[in-house]
Coordinates of C-alpha atoms and ligand atoms in Angstrom, one line a residue:
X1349 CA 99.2 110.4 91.8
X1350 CA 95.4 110.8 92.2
X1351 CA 94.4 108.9 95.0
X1352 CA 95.8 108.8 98.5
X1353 CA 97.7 105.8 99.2
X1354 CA 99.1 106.4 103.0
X1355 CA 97.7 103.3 105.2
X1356 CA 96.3 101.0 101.6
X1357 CA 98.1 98.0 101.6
X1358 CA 98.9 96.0 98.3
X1359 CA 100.1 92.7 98.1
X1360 CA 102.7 91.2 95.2
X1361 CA 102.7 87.9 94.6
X1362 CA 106.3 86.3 92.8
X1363 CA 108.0 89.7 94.4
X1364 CA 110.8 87.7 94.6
X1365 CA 112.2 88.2 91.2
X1366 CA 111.8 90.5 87.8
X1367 CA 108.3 92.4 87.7
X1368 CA 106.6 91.4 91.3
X1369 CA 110.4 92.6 92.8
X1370 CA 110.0 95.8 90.8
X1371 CA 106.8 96.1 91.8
X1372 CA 106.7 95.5 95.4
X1373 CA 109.5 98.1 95.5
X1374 CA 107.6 100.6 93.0
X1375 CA 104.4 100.9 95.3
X1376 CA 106.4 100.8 98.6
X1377 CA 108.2 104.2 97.1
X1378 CA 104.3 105.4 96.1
X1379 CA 103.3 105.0 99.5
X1380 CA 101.9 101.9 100.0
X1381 CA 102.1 99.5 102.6
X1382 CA 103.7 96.2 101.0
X1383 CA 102.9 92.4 101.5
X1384 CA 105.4 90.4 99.2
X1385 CA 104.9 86.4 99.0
X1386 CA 106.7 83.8 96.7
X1387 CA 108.1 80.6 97.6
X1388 CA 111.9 81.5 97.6
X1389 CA 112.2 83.6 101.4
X1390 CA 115.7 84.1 101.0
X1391 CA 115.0 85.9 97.3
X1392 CA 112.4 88.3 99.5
X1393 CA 114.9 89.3 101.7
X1394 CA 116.5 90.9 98.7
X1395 CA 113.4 93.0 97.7
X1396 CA 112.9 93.8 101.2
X1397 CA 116.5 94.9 101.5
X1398 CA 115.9 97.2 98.2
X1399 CA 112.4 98.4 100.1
X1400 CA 114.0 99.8 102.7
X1401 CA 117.2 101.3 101.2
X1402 CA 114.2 102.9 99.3
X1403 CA 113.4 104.7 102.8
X1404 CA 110.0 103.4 102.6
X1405 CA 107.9 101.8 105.7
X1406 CA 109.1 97.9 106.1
X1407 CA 107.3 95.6 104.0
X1408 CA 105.5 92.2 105.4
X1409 CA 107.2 89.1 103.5
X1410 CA 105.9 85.8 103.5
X1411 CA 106.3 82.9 102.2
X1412 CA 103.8 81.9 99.4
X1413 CA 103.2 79.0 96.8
X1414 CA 99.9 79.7 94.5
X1415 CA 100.1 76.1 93.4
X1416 CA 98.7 75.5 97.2
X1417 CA 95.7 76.2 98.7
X1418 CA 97.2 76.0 102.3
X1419 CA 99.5 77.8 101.6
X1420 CA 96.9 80.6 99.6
X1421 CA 95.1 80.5 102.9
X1422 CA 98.1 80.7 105.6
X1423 CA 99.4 83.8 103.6
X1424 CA 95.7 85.6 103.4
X1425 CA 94.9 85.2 107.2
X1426 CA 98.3 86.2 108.1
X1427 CA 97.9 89.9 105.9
X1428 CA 94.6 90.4 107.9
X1429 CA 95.2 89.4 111.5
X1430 CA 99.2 91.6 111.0
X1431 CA 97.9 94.2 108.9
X1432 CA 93.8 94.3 109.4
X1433 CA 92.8 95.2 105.5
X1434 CA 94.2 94.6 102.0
X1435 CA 93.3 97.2 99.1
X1436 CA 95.6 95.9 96.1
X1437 CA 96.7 92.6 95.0
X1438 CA 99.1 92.4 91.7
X1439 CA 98.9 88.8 90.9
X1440 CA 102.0 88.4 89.0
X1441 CA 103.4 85.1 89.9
X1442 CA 103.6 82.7 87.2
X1443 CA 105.8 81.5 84.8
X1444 CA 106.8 79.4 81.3
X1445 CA 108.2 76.3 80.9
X1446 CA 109.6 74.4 78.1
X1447 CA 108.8 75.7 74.1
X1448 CA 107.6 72.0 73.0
X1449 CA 105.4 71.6 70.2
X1450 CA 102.4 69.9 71.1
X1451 CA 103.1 66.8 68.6
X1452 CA 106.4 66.4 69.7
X1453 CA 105.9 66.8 73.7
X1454 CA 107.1 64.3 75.8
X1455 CA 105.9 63.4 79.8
X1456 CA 108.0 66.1 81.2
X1457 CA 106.4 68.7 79.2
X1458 CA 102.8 67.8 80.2
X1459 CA 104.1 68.0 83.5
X1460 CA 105.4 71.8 82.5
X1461 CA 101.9 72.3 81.1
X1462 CA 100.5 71.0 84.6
X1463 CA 102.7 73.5 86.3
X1464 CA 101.9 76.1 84.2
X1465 CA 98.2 76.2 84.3
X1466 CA 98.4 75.4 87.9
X1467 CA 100.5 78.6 88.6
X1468 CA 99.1 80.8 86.0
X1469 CA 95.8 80.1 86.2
X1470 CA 94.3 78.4 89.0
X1471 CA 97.2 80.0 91.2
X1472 CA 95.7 83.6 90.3
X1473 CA 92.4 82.0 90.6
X1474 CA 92.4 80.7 94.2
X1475 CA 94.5 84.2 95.3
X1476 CA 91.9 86.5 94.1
X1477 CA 88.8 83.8 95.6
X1478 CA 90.5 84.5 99.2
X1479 CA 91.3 88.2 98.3
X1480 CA 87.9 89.5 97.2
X1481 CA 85.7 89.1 100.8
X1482 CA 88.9 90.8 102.3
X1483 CA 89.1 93.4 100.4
X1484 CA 85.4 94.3 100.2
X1485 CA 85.4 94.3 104.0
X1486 CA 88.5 96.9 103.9
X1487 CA 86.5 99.3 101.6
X1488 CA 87.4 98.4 98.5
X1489 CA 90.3 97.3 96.0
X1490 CA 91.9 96.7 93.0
X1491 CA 93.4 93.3 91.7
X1492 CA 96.0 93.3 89.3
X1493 CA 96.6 90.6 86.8
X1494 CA 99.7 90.3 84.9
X1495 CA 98.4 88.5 81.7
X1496 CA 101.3 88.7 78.1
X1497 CA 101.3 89.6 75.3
X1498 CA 101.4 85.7 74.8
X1499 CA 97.8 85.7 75.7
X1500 CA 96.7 88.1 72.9
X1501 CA 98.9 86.0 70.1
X1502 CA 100.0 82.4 70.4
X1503 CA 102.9 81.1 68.9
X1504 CA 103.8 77.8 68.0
X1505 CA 106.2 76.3 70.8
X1506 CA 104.0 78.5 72.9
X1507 CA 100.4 75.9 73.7
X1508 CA 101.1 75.6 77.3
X1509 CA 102.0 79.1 78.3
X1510 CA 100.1 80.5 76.1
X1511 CA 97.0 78.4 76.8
X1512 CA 97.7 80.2 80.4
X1513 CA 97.7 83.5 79.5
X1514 CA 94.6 83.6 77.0
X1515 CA 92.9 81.8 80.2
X1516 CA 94.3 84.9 82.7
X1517 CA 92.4 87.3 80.1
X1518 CA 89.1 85.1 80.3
X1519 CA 89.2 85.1 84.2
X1520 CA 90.0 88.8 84.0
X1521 CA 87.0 89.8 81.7
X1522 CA 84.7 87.5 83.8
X1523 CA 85.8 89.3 86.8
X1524 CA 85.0 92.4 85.3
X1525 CA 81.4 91.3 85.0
X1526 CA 81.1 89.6 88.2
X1527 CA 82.3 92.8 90.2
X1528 CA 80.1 95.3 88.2
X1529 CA 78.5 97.6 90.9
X1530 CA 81.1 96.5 93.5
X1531 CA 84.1 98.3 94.9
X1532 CA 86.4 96.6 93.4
X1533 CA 88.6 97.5 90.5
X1534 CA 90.0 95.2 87.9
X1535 CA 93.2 95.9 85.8
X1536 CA 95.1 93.2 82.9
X1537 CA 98.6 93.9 82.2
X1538 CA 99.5 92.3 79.3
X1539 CA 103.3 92.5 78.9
X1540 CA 106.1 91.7 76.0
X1541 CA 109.7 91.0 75.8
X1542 CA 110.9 91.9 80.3
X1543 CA 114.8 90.7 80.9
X1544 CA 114.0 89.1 84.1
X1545 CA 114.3 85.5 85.5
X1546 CA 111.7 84.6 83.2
X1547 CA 113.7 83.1 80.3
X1548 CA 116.3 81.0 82.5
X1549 CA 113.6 79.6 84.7
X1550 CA 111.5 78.3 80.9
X1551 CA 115.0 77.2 79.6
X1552 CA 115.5 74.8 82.8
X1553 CA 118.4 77.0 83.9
X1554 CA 120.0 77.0 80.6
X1555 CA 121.7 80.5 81.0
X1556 CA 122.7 80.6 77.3
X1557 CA 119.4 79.9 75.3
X1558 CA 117.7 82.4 77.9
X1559 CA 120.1 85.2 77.1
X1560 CA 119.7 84.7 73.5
X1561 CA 116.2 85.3 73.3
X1562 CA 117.2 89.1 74.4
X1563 CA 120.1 89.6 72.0
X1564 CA 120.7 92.4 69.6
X1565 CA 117.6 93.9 71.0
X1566 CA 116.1 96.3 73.5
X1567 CA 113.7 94.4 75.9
X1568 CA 111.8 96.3 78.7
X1569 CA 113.0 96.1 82.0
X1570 CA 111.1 94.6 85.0
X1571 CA 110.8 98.4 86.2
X1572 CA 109.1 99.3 82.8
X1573 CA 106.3 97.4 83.7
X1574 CA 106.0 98.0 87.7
X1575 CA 105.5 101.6 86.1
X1576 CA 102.5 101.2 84.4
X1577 CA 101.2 99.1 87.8
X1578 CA 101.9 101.7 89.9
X1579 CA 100.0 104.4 87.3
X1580 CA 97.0 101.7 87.2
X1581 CA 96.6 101.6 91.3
X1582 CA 97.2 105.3 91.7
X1583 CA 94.1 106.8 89.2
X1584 CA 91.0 108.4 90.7
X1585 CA 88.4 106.2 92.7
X1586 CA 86.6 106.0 89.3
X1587 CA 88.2 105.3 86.7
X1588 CA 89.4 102.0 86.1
X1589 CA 92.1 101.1 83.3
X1590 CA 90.9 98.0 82.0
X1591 CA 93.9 97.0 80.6
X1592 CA 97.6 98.0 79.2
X1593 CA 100.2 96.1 76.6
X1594 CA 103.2 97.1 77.0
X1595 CA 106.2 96.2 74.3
X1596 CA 109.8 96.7 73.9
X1597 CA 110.4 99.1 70.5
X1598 CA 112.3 96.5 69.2
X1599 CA 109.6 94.2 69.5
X1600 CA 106.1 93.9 66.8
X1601 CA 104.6 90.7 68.3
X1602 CA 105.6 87.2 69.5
X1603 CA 108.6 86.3 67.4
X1604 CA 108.6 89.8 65.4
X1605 CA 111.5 91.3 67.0
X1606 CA 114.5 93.5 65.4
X1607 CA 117.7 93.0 66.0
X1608 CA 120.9 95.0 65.4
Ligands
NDP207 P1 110.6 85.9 87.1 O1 110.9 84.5 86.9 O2 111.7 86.9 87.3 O3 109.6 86.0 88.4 C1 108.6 85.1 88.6 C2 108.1 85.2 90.0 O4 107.0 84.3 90.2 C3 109.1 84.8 91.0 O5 109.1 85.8 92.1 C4 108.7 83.5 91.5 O6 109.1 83.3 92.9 C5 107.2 83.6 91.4 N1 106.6 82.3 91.4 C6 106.7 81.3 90.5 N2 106.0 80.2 90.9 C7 105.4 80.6 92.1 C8 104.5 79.9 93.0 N3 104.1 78.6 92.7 N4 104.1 80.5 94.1 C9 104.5 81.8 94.3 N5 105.3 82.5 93.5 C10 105.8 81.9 92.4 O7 109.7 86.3 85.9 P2 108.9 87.7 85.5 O8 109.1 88.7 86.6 O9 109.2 88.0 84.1 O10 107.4 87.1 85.6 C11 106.4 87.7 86.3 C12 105.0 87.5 85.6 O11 105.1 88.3 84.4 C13 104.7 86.1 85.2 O12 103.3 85.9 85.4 C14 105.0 86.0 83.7 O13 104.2 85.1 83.0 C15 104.7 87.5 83.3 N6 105.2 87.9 82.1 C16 106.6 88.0 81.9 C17 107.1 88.4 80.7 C18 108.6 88.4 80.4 O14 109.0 88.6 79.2 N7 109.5 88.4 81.4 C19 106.2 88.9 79.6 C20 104.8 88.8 79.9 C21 104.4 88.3 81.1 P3 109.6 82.0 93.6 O15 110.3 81.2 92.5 O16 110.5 82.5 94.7 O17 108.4 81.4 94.1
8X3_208 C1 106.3 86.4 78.0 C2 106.2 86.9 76.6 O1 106.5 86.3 74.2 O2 108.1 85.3 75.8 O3 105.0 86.4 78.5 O4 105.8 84.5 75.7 S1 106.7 85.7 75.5

């Protein structure tokens, strides 16, 4: 680690679940002071739980939904008037729904694609808006954004959520201009295949297609990724990592996977 971390604090959005869980837990261990939000409290408990088995110092959980600007408000203004500062924010909730080809899509899939961009996207968006005055007035920060490999290849099936992620690179890149000369890092984690909740919750629950999409392979694991985070948020105070993609072995690109 090169950077001292005692007394930063980072917040994970989605920390209920796969990655943000991994990561919330990953930074705790490093030293940070932990703010976890998502919208399922019971789900946080868990990672809290796992936080503090860890031996780390109790994390702040609250509940969050991106898709909300009250809610993106209630959740900043509690971190500052409990915690008084906010140095790192991983903005890693999001998620896919549906694989529907854009000819074929029916009602309920634009209303995935609403969801979508309104998670992915304007979700991230309105998180960093609040984040950024905050974080300059406590020194300094880093935001995180978890963008996909889905966002650096599209695939057909793939419009919507890919549409999401190619538009998470754009507002990372403009970012990257706009805080030029400002204390504020900026980092893009592009990942591929992670077994987490990600495939069940883009199959509608359907446990069966969402374990297929991992068989015969080796996908990463939610803790693969909450690596290279922590790594990102720990270099020195100048050097920025711009950005990382991070594969299974087993996997070339979107769809180019080998299995045994
Ligand atoms: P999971 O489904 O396991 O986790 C998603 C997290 O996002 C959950 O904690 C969920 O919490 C949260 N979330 C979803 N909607 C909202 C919302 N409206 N407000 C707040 N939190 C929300 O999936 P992953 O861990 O895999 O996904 C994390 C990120 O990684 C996503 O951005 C995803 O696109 C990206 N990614 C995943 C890959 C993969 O293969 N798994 C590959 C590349 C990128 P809750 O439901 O409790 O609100
Ligand atoms: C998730 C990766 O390839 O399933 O972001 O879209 S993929």
């Amino acid at each position: 680690m090169s950077i001292q971390v005692q007394g930063k604090v980072a917040v994970v959005t989605g920390a209920s679940s796969g990655i943000g869980a991994a990561t919330a837990i990953e930074l705790a261990k490093a030293g940070f002071q932990i703010v976890l939000g998502a919208r399922r409290l019971d789900k946080l408990q868990a990672t809290v739980a796992r936080i503090e088995e860890a031996g780390a110092s109790a994390p702040l959980a609250l509940e969050l939904d991106v898709t909300s600007r009250s809610s993106c408000v209630r959740f900043v203004d509690r971190i500052v008037s409990d915690l008084g500062a906010v140095h790192v924010l991983v903005n890693n909730a999001g998620l896919a729904l549906g694989t529907a080809r854009v000819g074929s899509a029916s009602e309920a899939d634009e209303d995935d694609w609403e969801t979508m961009l309104d998670t992915n996207v304007l979700g991230l968006l309105r998180m960093t808006r609040l984040m950024i005055p905050k974080m300059l007035e406590s020194g300094g920060g880093h935001i995180v954004n978890i963008g996909s490999t889905a966002g650096r290849q599209a695939y057909a099936g793939g419009a919507g959520y890919c549409g999401t992620k190619f538009a998470v690179r754009a507002v990372t890149e403009s970012l990257r201009e706009e805080l030029l000369g400002q204390p504020i890092k900026i980092t893009e984690i592009d990942p591929g295949m992670v077994e987490t909740e990600f495939s069940v919750v883009r199959y509608h629950g359907d446990a069966d297609k969402a374990s297929a999409v991992y068989a015969g392979m080796t996908p990463l694991g939610p803790e693969d990724i909450a690596d290279c985070i922590a790594f990102a948020v720990t270099r020195k105070p100048h050097v920025n990592i711009d950005a990382m993609i991070v594969k299974p072995l087993d996997q070339a690109g979107p769809g180019r996977v080998v299995r045994r």
